[in-house]
Coordinates of C-alpha atoms in Angstrom, one line a residue:
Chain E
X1 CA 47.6 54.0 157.2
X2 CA 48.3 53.3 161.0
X3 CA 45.3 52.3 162.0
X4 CA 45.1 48.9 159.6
X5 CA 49.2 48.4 160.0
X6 CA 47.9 48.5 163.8
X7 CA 45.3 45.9 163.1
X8 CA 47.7 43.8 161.2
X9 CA 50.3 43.2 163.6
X10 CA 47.7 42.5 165.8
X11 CA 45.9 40.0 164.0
X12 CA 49.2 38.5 162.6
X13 CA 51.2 38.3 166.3
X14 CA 48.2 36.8 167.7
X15 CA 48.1 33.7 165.4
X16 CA 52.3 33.5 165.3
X17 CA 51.8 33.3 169.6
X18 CA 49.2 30.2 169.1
X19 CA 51.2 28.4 166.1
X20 CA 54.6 28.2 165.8
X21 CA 54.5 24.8 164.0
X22 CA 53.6 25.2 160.4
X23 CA 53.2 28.8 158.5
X24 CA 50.1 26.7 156.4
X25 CA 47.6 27.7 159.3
X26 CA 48.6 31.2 159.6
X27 CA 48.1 31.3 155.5
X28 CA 44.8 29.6 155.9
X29 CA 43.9 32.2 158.5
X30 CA 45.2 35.2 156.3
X31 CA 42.8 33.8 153.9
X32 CA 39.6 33.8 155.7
X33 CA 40.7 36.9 157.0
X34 CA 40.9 38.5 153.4
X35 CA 37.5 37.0 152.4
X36 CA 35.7 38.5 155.7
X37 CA 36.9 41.7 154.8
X38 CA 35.8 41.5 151.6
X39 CA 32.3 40.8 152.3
X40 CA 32.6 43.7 154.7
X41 CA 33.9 46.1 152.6
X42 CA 31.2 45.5 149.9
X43 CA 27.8 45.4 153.1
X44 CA 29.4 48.8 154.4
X45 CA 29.3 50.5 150.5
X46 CA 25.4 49.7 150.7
X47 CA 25.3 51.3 154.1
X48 CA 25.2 55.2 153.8
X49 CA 28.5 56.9 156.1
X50 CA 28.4 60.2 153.5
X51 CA 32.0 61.0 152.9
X52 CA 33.0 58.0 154.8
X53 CA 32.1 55.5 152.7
X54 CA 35.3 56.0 150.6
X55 CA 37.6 56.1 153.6
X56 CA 35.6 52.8 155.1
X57 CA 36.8 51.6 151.8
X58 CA 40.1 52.9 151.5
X59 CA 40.8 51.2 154.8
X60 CA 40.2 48.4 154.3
X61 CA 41.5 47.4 150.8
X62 CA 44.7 49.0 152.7
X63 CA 44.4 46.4 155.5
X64 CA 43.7 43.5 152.8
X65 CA 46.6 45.0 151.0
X66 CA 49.0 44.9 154.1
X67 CA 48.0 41.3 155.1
X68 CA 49.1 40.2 151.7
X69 CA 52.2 41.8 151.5
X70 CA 53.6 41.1 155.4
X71 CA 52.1 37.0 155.5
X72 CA 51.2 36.3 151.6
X73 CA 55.1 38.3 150.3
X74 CA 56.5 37.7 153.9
X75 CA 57.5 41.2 154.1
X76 CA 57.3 40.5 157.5
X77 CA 60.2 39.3 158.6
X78 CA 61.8 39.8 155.3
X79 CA 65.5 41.8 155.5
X80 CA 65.2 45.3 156.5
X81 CA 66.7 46.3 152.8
X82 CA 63.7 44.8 151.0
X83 CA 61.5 46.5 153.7
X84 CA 62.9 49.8 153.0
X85 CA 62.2 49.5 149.6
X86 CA 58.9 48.8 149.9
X87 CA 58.3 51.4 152.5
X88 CA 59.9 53.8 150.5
X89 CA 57.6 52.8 147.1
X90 CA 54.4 53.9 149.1
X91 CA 55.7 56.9 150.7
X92 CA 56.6 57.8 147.1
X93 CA 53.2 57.1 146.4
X94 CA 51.5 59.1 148.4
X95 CA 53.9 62.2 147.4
X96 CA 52.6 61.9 144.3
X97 CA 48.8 62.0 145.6
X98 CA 49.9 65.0 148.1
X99 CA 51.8 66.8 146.1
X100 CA 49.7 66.6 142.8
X101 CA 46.3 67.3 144.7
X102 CA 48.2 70.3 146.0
X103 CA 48.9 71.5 143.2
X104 CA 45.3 71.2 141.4
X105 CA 43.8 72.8 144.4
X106 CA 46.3 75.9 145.4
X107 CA 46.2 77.2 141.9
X108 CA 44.1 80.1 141.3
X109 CA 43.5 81.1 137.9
X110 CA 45.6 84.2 136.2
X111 CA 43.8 86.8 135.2
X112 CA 45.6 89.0 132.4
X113 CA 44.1 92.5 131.8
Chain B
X1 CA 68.1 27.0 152.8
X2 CA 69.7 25.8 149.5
X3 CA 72.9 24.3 148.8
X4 CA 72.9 24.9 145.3
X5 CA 76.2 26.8 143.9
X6 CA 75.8 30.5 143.4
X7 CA 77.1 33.2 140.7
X8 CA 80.5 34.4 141.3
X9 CA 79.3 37.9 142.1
X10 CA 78.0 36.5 145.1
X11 CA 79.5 35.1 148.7
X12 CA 76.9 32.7 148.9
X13 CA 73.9 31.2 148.3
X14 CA 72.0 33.1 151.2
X15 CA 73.5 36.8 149.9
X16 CA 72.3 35.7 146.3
X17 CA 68.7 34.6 147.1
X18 CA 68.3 37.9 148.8
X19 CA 69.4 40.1 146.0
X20 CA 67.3 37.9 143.7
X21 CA 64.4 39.0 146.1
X22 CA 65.3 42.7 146.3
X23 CA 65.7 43.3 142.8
X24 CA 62.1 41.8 142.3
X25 CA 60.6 44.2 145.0
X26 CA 62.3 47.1 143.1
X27 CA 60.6 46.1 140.1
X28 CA 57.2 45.8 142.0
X29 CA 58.0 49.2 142.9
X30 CA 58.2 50.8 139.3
X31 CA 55.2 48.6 138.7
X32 CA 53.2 50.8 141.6
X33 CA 54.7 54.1 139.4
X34 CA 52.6 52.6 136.5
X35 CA 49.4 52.0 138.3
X36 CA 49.5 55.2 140.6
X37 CA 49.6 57.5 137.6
X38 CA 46.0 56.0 136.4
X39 CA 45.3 55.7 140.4
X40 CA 45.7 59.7 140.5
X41 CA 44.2 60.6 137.1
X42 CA 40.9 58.8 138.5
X43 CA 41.4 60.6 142.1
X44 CA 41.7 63.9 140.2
X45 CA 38.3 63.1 137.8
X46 CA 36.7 61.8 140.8
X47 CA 36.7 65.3 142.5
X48 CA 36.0 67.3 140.0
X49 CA 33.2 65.1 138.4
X50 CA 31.6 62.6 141.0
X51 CA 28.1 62.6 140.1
X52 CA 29.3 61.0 136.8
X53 CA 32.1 58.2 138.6
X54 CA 29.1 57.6 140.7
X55 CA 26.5 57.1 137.8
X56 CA 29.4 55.1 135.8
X57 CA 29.8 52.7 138.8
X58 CA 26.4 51.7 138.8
X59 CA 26.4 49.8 135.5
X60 CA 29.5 47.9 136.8
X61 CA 28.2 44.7 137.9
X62 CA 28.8 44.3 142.0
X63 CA 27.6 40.7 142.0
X64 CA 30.6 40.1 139.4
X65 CA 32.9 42.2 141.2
X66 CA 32.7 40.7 144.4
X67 CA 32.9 37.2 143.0
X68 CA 36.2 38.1 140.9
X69 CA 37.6 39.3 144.5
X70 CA 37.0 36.2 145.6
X71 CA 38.6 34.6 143.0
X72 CA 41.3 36.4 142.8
X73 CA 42.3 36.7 147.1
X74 CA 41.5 32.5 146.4
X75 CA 44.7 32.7 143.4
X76 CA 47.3 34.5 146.1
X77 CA 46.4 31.7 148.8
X78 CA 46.7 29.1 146.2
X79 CA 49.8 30.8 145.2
X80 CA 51.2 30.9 148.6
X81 CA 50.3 27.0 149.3
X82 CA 52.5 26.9 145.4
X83 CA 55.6 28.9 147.2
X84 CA 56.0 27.0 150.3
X85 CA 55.5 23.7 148.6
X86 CA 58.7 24.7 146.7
X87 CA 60.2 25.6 149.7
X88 CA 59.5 21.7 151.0
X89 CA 60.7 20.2 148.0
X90 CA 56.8 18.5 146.8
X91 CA 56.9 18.4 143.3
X92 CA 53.4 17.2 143.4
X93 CA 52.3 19.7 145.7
X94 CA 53.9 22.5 143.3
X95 CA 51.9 21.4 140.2
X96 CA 48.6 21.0 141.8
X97 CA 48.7 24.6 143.7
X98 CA 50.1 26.0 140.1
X99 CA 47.4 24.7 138.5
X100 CA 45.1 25.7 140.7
X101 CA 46.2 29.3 140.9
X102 CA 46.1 29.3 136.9
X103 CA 42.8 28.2 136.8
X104 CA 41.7 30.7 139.2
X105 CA 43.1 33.0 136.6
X106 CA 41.5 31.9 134.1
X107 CA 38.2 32.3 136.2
X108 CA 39.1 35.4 137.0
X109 CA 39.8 36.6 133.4
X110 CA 36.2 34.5 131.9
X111 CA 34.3 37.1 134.2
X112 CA 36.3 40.4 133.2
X113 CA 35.4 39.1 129.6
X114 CA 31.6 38.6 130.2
X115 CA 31.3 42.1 131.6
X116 CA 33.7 43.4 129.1
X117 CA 31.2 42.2 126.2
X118 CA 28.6 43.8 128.5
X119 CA 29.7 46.8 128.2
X120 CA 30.2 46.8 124.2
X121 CA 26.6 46.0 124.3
X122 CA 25.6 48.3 126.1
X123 CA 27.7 51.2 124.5
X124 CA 29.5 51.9 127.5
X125 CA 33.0 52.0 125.8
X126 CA 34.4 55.2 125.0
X127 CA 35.0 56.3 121.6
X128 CA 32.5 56.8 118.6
X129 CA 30.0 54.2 119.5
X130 CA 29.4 55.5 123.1
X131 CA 26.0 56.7 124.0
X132 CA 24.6 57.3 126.6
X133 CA 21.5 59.4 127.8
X134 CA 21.9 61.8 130.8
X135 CA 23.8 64.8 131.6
X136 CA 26.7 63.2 132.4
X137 CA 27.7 61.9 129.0
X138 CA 30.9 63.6 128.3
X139 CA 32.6 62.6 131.7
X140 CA 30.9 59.2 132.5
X141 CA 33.3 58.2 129.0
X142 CA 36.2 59.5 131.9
X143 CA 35.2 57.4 133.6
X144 CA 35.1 54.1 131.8
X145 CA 38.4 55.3 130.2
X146 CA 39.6 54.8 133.5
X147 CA 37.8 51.7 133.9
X148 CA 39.0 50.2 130.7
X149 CA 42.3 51.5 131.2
X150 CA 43.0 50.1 134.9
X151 CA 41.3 46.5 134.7
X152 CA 42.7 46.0 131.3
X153 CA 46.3 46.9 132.5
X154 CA 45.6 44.7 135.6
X155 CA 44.4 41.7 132.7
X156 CA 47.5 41.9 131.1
X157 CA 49.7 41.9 134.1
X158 CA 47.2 38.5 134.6
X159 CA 48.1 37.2 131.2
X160 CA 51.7 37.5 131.9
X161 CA 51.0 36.2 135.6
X162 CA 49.6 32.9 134.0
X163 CA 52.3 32.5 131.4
X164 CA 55.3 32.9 134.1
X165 CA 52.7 29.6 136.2
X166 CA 52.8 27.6 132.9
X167 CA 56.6 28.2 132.9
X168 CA 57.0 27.0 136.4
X169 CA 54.7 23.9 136.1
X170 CA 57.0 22.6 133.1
X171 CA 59.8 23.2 135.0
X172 CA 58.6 22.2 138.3
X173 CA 58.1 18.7 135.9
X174 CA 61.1 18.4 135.6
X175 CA 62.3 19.0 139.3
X176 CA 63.9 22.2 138.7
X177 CA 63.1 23.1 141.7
X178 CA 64.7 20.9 144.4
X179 CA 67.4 22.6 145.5
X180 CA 66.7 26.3 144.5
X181 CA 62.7 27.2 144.6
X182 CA 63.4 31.2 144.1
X183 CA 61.8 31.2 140.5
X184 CA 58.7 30.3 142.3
X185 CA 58.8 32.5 144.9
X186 CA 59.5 35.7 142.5
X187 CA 56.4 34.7 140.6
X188 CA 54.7 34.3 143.7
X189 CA 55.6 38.2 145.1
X190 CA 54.6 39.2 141.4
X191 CA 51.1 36.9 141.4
X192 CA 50.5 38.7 145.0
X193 CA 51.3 42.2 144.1
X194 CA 48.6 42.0 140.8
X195 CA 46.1 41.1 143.5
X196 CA 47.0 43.8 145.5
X197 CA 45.9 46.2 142.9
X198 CA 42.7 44.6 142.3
X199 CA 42.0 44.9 145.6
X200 CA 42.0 48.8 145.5
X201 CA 40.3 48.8 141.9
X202 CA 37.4 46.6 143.2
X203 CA 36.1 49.4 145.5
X204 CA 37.1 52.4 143.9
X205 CA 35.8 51.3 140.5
X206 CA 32.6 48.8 141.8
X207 CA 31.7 49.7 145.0
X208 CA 31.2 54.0 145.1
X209 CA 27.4 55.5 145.2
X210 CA 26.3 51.7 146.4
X211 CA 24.5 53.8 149.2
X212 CA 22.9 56.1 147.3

């Protein structure tokens, strides 16, 4: 998840530098942004990366996912209480995927005499 | 920021547009509960069975896929342009971007209906009319399970998406919005956050096995 928060900020801090007048270019630029990626995400699933194909994917949707939230929900610079919430819905999140794949995969199965 | 009079639970105007907000990101969050228990059922199903999620995804229809992305990514900016028109005060401005975004809805929902039908015709819907020939019978109906359960919870939360812009526009008529534009922006973090789960289900139900 660092790596597109990373690319984010970055894409986001370069246009607030350049425009400071009206939020409509930065949205406009969110937008182009979001329809390049999809494109990309749907060339790279006809490329072959073997098991990275799903984490090319998963990558990306979360970068799209993170530009809509911080420009589209202005989670960015939003209070800190509503971006503790947020933060603290997808940590819950991926609990739920760490601990439940744990659990599928540590079990071994019982074997009663 | 407003000038409108507040609730007496609230100091002011500024503390009670912010707990307006909160509480509508705390019920995004219960929404993510709901979708991540289908999110981890199709993880778990993945795993065990992928040659049948990858045979399932290649009768979903990319070309459709893609173009309902687009549609949808199109709705949020629409929806954004909507939010911040309210935050000017432009009536006008506030109907045309609601309109738009509801149209793009409407779009968006057409397609998931044509592939929808597709898939009855084909007898790719689970239950006693499914048939399919290849090993993978049993857990390629897992797999559109999935695939009917997700998009169709994601259609309804549409269906109420488009209701809550139809309620906005009449009320937008009548220049409810002047002073106070939060209505518009809580529909607009809800009409954002339905996007953001079709952005995940795009790839993970369209795009796996392309390469193969």
């Amino acid at each position: 998840m660092d790596f597109p928060i990373s690319i984010t900020l970055f894409i986001g801090t370069t246009l607030m530098s350049t425009d400071h007048e009206s939020p409509l270019k930065l949205y406009a630029t969110i937008f182009g942004v979001l329809l390049g990626l999809t494109g990309l995400t749907v060339a790279v699933a006809y490329l072959d990366l073997g098991p990275l194909n799903t984490l090319v994917a998963l990558g990306i949707a979360s970068t799209k996912a993170i530009l809509v939230m911080f420009y589209f929900m202005h989670l960015k610079g939003s209070d800190k209480t509503i971006q503790v919430f947020a933060s603290a819905g997808f940590a819950w999140l991926a609990l739920f995927v760490v601990i439940f794949l744990a659990d599928i995969y540590t079990r071994t199965p019982i074997h009663l005499p | 920021m407003s000038t409108h009079t507040h609730a007496h639970q609230f100091d002011t105007p500024q503390q009670q547009h912010q707990a307006t907000r909160l509480g509508m990101w705390a019920f995004l969050i219960t929404e993510v509960m709901l979708f991540s228990g289908m999110f981890v059922a199709y993880i778990l199903y993945r795993t065990w069975y992928p040659e049948a999620f990858i045979e399932g995804s290649s009768h979903l229809d990319v070309m459709l896929g893609t173009i309902n992305t687009l549609v949808l990514i199109s709705s949020s900016f629409t929806m954004v342009l909507a939010v911040h028109a309210a935050a000017e005060g432009k009536k006008q401005a506030i109907q045309k971007n609601l309109v738009l975004t509801l149209v793009l809805g409407l779009v968006f929902l057409g397609i998931k209906a044509v592939e929808y039908s597709h898939k009855f015709h084909d007898h790719l819907v689970p239950g006693p009319n499914f048939a399919h020939e290849g090993i993978h019978g049993g857990h390629l109906q897992l797999f559109y399970s999935l695939y009917f359960a997700m998009t169709g919870t994601h259609a309804f939360h549409m269906i109420i998406g488009m209701g809550l812009l139809v309620y906005l526009f009449i009320r937008a008529g009548k220049g409810a919005f002047n002073k106070d534009h939060t209505a518009v922006e809580l529909v607009g973090l809800y009409w954002h956050f339905v996007d953001l789960v079709w952005i995940f289900l795009f790839p993970l139900l369209y795009l796996l096995g392309r390469h193969l």
